[in-house]
XYZ file of C-alpha atoms in Angstrom:
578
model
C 74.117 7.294 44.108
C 71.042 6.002 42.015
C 67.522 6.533 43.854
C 66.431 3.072 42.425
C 69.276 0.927 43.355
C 69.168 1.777 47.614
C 66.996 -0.447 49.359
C 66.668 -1.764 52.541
C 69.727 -4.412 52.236
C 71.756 -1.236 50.807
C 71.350 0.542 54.344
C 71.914 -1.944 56.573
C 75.470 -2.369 55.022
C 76.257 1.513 54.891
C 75.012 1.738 58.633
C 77.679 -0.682 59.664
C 79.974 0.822 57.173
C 79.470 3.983 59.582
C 79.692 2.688 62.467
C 82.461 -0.044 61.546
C 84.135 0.024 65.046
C 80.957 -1.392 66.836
C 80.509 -3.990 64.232
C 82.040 -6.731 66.585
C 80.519 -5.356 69.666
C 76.811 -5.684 67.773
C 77.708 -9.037 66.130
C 78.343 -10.643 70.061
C 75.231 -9.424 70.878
C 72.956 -10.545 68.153
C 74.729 -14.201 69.088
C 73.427 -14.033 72.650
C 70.248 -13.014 70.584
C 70.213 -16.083 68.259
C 70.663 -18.347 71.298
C 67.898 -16.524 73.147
C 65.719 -17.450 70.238
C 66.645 -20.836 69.718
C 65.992 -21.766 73.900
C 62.860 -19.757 73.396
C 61.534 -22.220 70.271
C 62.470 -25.480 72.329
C 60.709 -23.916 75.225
C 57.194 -23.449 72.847
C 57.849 -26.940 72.028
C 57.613 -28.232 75.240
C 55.148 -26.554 76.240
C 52.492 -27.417 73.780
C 53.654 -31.327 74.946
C 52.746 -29.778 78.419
C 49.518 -28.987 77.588
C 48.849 -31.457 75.427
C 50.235 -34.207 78.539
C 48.327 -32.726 81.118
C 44.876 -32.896 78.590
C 45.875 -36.274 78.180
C 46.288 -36.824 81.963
C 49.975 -38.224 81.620
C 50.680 -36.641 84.682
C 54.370 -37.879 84.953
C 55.418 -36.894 81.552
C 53.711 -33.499 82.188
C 55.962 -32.938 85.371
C 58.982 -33.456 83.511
C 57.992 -31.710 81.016
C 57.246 -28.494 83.538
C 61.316 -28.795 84.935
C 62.322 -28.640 80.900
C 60.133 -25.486 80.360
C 61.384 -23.945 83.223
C 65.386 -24.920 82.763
C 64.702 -23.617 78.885
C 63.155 -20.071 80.421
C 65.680 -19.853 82.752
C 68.266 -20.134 79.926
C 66.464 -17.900 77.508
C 65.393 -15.257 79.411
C 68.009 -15.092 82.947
C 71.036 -15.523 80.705
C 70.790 -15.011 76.766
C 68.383 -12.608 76.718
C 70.254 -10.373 79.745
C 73.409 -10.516 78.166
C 71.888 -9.921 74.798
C 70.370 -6.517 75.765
C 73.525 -5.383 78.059
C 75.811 -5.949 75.114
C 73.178 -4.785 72.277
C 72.524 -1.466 74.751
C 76.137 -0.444 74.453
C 77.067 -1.489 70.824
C 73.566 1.319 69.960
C 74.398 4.186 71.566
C 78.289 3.937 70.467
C 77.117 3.575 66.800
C 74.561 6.198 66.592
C 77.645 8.369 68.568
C 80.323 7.445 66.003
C 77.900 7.833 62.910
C 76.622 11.830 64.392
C 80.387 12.753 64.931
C 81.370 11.576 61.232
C 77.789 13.927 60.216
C 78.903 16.905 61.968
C 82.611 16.213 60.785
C 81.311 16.314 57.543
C 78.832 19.411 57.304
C 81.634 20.850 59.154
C 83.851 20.288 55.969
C 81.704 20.914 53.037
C 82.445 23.996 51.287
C 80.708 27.156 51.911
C 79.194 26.884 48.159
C 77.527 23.267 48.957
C 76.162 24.787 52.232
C 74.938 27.656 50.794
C 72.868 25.816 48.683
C 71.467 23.531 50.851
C 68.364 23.881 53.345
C 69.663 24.296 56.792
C 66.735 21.985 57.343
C 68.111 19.273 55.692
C 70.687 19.397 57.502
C 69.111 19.497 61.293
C 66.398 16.681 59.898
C 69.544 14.280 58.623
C 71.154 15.076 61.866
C 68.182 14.177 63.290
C 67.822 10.983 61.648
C 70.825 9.604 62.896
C 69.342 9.133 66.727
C 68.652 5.969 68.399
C 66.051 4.766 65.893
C 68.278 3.704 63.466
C 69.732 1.024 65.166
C 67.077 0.322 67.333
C 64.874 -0.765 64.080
C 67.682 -3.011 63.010
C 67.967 -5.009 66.246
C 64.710 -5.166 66.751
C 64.545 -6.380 62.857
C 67.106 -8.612 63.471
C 65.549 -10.334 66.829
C 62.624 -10.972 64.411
C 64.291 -12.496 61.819
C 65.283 -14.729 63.734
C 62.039 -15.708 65.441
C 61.265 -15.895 61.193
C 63.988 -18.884 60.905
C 62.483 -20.713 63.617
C 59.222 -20.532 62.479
C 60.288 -21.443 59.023
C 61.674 -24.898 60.752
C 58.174 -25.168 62.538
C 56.487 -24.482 58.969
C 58.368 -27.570 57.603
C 57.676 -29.595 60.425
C 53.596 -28.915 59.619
C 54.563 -29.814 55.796
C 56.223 -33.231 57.598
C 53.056 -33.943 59.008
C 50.450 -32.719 57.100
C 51.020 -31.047 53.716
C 47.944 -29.705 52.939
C 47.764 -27.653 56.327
C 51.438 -26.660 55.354
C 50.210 -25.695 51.589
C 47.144 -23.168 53.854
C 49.912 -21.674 56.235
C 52.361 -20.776 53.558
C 49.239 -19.632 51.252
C 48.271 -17.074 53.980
C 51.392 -15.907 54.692
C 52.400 -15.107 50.847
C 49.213 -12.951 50.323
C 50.084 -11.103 53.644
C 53.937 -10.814 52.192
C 52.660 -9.506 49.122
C 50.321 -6.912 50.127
C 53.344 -5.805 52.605
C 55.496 -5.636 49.392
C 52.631 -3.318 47.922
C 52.441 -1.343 51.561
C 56.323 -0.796 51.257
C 56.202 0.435 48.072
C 53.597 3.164 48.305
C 54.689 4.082 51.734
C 58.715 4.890 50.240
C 56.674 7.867 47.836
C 55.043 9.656 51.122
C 58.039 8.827 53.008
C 60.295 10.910 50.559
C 57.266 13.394 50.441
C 57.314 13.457 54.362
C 61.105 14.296 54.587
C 60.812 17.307 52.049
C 57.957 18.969 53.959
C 60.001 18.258 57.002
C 62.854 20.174 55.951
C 61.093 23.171 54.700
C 59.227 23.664 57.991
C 61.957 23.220 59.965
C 64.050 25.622 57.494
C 61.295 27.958 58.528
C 61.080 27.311 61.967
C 64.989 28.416 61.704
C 64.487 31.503 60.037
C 61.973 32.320 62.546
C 63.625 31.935 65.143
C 67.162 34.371 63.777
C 64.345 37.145 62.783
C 61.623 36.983 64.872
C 62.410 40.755 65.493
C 62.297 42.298 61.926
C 59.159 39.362 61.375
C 57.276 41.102 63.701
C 58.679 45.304 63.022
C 57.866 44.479 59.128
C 54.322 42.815 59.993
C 55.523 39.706 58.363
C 53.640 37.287 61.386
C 50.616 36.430 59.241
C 52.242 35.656 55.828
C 54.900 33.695 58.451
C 51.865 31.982 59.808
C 50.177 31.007 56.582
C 53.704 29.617 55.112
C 53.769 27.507 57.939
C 50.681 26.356 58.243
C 50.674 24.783 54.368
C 53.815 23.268 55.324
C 52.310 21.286 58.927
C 49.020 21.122 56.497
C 50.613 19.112 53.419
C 52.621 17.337 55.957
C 49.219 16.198 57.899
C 47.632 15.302 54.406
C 50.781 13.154 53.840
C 51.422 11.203 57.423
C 47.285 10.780 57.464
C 47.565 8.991 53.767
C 50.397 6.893 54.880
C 48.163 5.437 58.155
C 45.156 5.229 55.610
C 47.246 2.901 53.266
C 48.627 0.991 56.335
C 45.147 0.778 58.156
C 43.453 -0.426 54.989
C 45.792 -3.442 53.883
C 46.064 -4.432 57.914
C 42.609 -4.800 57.539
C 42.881 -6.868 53.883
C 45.424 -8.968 55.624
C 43.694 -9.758 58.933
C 40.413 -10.932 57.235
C 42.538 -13.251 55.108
C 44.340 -14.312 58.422
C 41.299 -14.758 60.401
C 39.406 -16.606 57.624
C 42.435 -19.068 56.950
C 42.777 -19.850 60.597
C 39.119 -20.968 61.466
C 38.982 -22.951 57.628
C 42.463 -25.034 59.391
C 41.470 -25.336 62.986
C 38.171 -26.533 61.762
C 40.327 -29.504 59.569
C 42.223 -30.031 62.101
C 39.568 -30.585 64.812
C 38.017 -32.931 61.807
C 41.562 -35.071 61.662
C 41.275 -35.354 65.701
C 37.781 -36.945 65.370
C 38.740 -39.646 62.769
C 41.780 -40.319 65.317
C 44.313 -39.744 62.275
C 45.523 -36.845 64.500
C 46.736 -37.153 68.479
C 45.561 -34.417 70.915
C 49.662 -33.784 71.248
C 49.968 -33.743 67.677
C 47.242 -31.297 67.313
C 48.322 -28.927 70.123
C 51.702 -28.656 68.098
C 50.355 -28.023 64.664
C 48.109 -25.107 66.049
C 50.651 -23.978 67.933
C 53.548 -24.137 65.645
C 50.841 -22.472 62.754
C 50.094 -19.399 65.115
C 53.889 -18.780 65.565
C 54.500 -19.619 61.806
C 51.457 -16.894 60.934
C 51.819 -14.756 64.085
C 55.357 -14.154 63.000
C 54.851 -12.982 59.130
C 52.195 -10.645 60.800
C 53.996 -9.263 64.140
C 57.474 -9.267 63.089
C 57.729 -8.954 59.820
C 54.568 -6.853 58.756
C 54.066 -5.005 61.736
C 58.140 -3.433 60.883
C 57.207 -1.785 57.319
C 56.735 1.453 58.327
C 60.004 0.841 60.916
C 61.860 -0.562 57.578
C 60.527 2.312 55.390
C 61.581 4.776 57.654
C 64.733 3.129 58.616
C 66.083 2.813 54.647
C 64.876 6.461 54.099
C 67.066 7.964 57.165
C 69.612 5.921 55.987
C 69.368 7.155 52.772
C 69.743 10.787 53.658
C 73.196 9.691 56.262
C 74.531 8.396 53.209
C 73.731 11.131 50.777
C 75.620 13.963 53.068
C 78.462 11.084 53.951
C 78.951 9.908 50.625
C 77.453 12.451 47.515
C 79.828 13.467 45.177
C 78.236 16.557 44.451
C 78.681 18.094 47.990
C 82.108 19.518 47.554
C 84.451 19.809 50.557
C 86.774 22.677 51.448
C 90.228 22.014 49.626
C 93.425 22.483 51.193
C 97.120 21.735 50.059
C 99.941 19.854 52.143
C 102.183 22.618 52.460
C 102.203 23.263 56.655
C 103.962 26.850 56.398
C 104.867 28.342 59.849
C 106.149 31.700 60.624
C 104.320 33.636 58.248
C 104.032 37.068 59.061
C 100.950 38.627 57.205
C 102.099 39.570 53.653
C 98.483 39.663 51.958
C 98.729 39.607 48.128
C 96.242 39.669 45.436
C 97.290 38.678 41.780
C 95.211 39.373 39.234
C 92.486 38.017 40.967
C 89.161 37.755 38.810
C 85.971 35.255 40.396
C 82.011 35.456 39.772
C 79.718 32.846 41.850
C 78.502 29.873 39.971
C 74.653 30.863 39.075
C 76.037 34.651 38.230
C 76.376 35.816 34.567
C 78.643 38.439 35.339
C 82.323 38.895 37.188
C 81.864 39.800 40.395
C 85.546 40.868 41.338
C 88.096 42.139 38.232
C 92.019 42.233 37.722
C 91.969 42.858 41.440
C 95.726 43.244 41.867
C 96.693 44.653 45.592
C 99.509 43.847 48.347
C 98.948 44.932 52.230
C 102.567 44.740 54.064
C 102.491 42.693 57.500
C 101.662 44.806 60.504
C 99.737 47.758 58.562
C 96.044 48.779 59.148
C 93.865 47.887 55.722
C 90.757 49.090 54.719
C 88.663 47.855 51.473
C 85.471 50.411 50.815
C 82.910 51.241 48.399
C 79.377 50.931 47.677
C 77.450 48.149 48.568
C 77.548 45.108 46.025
C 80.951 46.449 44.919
C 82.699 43.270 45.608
C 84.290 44.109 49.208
C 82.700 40.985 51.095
C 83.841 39.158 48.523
C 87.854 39.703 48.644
C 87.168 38.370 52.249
C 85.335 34.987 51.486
C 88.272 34.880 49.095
C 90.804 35.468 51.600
C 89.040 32.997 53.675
C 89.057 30.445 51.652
C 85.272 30.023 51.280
C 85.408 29.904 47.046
C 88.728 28.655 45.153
C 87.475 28.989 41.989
C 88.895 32.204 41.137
C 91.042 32.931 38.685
C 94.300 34.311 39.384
C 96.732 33.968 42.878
C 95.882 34.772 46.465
C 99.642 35.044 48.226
C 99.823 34.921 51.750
C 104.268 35.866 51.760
C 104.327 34.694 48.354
C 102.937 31.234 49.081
C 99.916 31.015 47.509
C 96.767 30.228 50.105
C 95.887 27.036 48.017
C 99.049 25.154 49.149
C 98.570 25.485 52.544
C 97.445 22.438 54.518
C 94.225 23.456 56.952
C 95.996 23.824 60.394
C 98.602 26.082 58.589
C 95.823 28.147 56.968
C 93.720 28.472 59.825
C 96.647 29.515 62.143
C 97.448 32.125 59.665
C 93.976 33.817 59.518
C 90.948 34.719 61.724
C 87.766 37.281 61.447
C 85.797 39.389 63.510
C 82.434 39.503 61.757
C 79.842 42.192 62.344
C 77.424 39.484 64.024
C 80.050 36.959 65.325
C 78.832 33.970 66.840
C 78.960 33.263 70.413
C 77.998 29.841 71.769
C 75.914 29.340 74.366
C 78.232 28.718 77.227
C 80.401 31.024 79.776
C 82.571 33.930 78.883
C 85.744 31.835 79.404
C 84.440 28.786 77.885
C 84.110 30.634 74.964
C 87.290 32.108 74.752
C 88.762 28.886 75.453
C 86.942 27.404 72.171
C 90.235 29.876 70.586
C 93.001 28.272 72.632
C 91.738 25.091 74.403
C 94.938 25.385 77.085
C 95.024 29.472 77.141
C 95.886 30.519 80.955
C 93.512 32.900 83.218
C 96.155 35.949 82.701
C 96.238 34.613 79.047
C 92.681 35.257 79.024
C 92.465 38.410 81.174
C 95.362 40.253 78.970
C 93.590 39.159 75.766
C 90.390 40.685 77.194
C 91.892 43.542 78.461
C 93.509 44.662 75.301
C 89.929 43.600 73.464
C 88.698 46.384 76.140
C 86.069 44.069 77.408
C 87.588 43.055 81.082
C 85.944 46.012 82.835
C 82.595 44.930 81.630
C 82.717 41.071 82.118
C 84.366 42.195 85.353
C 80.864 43.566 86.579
C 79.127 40.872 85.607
C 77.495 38.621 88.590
C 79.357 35.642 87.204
C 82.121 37.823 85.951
C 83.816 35.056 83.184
C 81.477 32.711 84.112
C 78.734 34.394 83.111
C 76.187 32.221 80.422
C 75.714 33.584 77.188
C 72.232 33.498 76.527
C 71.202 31.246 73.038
C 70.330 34.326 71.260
C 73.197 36.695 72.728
C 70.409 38.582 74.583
C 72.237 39.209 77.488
C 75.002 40.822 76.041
C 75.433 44.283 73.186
C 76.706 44.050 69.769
C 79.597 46.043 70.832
C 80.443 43.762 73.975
C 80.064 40.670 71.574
C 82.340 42.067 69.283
C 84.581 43.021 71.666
C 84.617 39.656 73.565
C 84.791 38.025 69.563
C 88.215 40.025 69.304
C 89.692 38.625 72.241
C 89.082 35.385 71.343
C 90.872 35.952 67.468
C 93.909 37.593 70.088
C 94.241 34.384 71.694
C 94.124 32.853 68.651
C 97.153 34.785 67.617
C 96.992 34.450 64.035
C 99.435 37.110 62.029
C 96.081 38.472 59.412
C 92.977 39.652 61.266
C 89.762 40.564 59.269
C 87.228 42.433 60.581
C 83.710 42.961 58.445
C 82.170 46.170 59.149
C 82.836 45.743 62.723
C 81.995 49.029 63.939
C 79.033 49.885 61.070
C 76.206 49.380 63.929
C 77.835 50.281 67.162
C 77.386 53.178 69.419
C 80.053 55.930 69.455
C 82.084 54.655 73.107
C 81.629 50.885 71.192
C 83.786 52.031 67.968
C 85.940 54.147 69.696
C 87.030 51.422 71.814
C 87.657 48.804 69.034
C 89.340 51.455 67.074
C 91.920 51.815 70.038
C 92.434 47.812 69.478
C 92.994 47.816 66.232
C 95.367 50.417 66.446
C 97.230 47.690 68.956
C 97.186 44.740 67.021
C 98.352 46.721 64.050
C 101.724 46.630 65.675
C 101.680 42.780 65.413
C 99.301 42.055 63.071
C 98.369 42.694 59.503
C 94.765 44.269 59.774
C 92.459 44.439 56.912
C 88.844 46.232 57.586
C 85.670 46.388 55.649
C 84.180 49.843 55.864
C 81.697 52.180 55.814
C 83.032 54.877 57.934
C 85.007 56.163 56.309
C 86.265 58.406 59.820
C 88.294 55.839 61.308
C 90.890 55.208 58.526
C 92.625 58.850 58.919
C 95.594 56.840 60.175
C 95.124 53.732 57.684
C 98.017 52.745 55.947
C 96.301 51.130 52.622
C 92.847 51.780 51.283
C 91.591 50.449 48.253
C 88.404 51.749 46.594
C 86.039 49.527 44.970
C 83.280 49.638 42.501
C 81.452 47.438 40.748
C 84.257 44.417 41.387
C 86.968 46.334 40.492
C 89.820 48.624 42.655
C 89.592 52.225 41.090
C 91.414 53.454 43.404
C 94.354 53.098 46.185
C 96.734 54.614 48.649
C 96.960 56.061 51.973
C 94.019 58.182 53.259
C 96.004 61.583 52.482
C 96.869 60.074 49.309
C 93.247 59.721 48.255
C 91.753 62.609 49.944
C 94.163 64.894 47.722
C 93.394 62.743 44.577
C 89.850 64.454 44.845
C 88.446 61.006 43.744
C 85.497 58.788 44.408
C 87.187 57.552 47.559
C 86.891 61.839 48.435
C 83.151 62.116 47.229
C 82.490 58.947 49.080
C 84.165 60.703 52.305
C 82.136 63.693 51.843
C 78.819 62.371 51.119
């Protein structure tokens, strides 16, 4: 996608691209919209001849002429216009709908290298941009273009009957044109400025809002405060330069207009007096030349900023929709059922993209289904790593990943994502109920489904005594709840998910001593079913672990049982005593 080469034209065709099953809808309503315009130019017509006949004092052909004007209103605005807006209304709000589901759909998909290298402000700012605005702009563009046609028809008309007046109407409307072109321009460079600023604030304004504890324990606020405030200040500089430029060639253009218009009227009036012009025919030459200019200044120059900031939003849509260079997760076509939790690592060697050095070597390691798992070591030593492997988050490793000797980059998505789940050591919670929540694991899961799952999480007793018991909100921030009770209420919703591999990352590293003890005792339960695999750094849970492998800097040094290694007198026993 070449910056130069996507203009205004350019996002008016991906927008309907977008929203392609509204295009119809939209296209019925900008006819009502043509026909609205078309009643509404006959009824300017007549109505100059109205005022024109009753100046005149030809009272009977002003009376008929009143009936026309009111028959054309009546047409225009009781039936073409009301239809117009009913249908246009609708055909809106489903496109902006359709083109914010295929946005989400799409972050949603793009792999967890693209995301991590992207601003989460971008993303909340394109997300943004893809409200009502965007369509509003273009029907409210196209309802003006075509009040342009029909003043384009009245501008011929004025050549037909006077060409020099026609010569001074089209003069004054290319200058205004062309200092809009300049406008445009100039405003696209602040507009692109604007965006930037926009996502870096509101990047900040995220961050803020995940540490506003450790922003205020590490005295942070002020440094927090004067980041932000060159962000809103650079911003303000920007917007304030963009209304200077407007404000300055609005006031170019108006002189020119205002100038122009007395310089006409005044030839005009000088045509009426020689009697070469009618009263009638004078009425409709001013009043067709205010439309004419009106029109190049209301609805066509009055839109650049609405243009501008329509083709930049646009622009954005399209760049998460459509760049090349934000990868999506890759997945195979193989939809394997039954597996039953073989884990397998062959080989395995993988360093992230901007890193010099390997961050995980030779890893070679098999965990049998239903077994307990643990990977440990130092911190940096590559453990987190194995899981965003066995997760699927980076495939550009070197090497097999084997989930019962089917490697994890054949399976299709529904296949791999029934296969594996996580319990992270912040897991996220929505803001919604208890239930609703658990639901989000197994849309159609029963109340004893949920109960059992709950109980064997050893969570029931405390959403029990909750006012609201499984109804009870979530609060935003998880406020409302411990880190042990959302982890516990997290592993009842990977139980209903009933996949055969559970991970769970340093679940237990921050939780009280009742907290670990009780996820311990569910771990030990699933093991039964389930092939568990454990980051940690207790090492006093894993007396009864059937695997542990020991890392350090990326690669396994050691592995076994934890008899097996506490005899060995190892790193894995130094690490245990320390």
């Amino acid at each position: 996608m070449k910056k130069d080469k996507y203009n205004f034209f350019t996002a008016v065709r991906k927008l309907f691209k977008y929203a392609s099953n509204n295009k119809k809808q939209y296209i019925l309503g900008t006819i009502f919209m043509i026909f609205f315009v078309i009643t509404s130019m006959m009824y300017t017509t007549a109505n100059s001849n109205l005022i024109a006949s009753i100046m005149s004092l030809k009272l009977d052909v002003a009376i008929k002429l009143t009936i026309i004007c009111a028959i054309l209103r009546l047409i225009s605005i009781t039936f073409c216009h009301n239809k117009w807006r009913k249908i246009v209304i609708n055909a809106e709000r489903n496109i902006v709908s359709e083109i914010q589901k295929k946005l989400y759909k799409k972050i949603l998909s793009l792999s967890m290298n693209t995301l991590e290298n992207m601003e989460s402000g971008k993303l909340l700012t394109t997300m943004k941009a893809a409200e009502n605005g965007i369509i509003t702009t273009i029907t409210s563009l196209l309802l003006e273009s075509t009040y342009v046609i029909t003043s384009f028809i009245m501008l011929i008309i004025i050549y037909f009957i006077d060409y020099k007046i026609g010569l001074a109407v089209t003069l004054i409307s290319a200058i205004s044109l062309y200092l809009f072109k300049m406008q445009m321009e100039k405003s696209k460079g602040y507009l692109e400025e604007e965006f930037n600023n926009t996502d870096s604030y509101t990047t900040l304004m995220g961050e803020t809002a995940r540490g506003v504890k450790e922003i205020k324990a590490l005295n942070f606020k002020d440094k927090c405060y004067d980041l932000f405030g060159e962000y809103i200040e650079t911003l303000s500089d920007i917007r304030r330069n963009r209304r200077i430029l407007g404000k300055n060639i609005n006031t170019t253009k108006w002189t020119i207009r205002i100038i122009g218009d007395a310089l006409i009227i005044l030839y005009i009036i000088s045509k009426v007096q020689t009697g070469e012009f009618s009263v009638e025919t004078a009425m409709l030459i001013i009043t067709y030349m205010t439309n004419v200019i009106d029109d190049v200044f209301h609805r066509i120059i009055e839109h650049d900023f609405g243009i501008s900031e329509f083709t930049a939003n646009m622009k954005r849509i399209t760049y998460i929709l459509e760049d090349k260079n934000l990868n999506e997760e890759k997945f195979g076509n193989n939809n394997y059922k039954n597996i039953e939790g073989n884990i397998k690592f062959s080989n395995v060697n993988f360093k992230y993209n901007k890193s010099q050095n390997q961050i995980l070597q030779d890893i070679d390691f098999e965990f049998k289904p239903h077994t307990k798992n643990a990977i440990v070591g130092q911190s940096g030593a590559g453990k987190t790593t194995i899981f965003k492997l066995l997760l699927k988050e980076y495939d550009d490793y070197n090497g097999k990943i084997l989930f019962d000797n089917k490697n994890i980059k054949d399976f299709s998505e529904e296949s791999f994502r029934n296969t594996i789940s996580i319990v992270n050591q912040e897991p996220i919670l929505f803001n919604m109920s208890i239930k609703k929540n658990l639901l989000m694991a197994k849309e159609n899961a029963t109340d004893e489904e949920i109960i059992n799952a709950c109980k064997l999480a050893n969570i029931d007793e405390f959403i029990e005594n909750l006012p609201n018991k499984y109804d009870e909100i979530i609060n935003e921030n998880n406020n409302n709840i411990s880190v042990g009770q959302k982890q516990r209420i997290a592993i009842a919703r990977v139980i209903l998910r009933n996949t055969p591999i559970i991970l769970f990352d340093e679940a237990t590293s921050a939780l009280d001593n009742y907290s670990k003890r009780k996820i311990e005792e569910t771990i030990d339960e699933l093991s039964k079913t389930k092939t568990i695999v454990l980051i940690a750094h207790s090492l006093e849970m894993l007396e009864n672990f059937d695997n542990i492998i020991m890392l350090e800097d990326g690669r396994i040094i050691e592995k076994g049982s934890n008899e097996e290694l506490i005899n060995n007198k190892g790193s894995y026993y130094q690490l245990l005593n320390v």
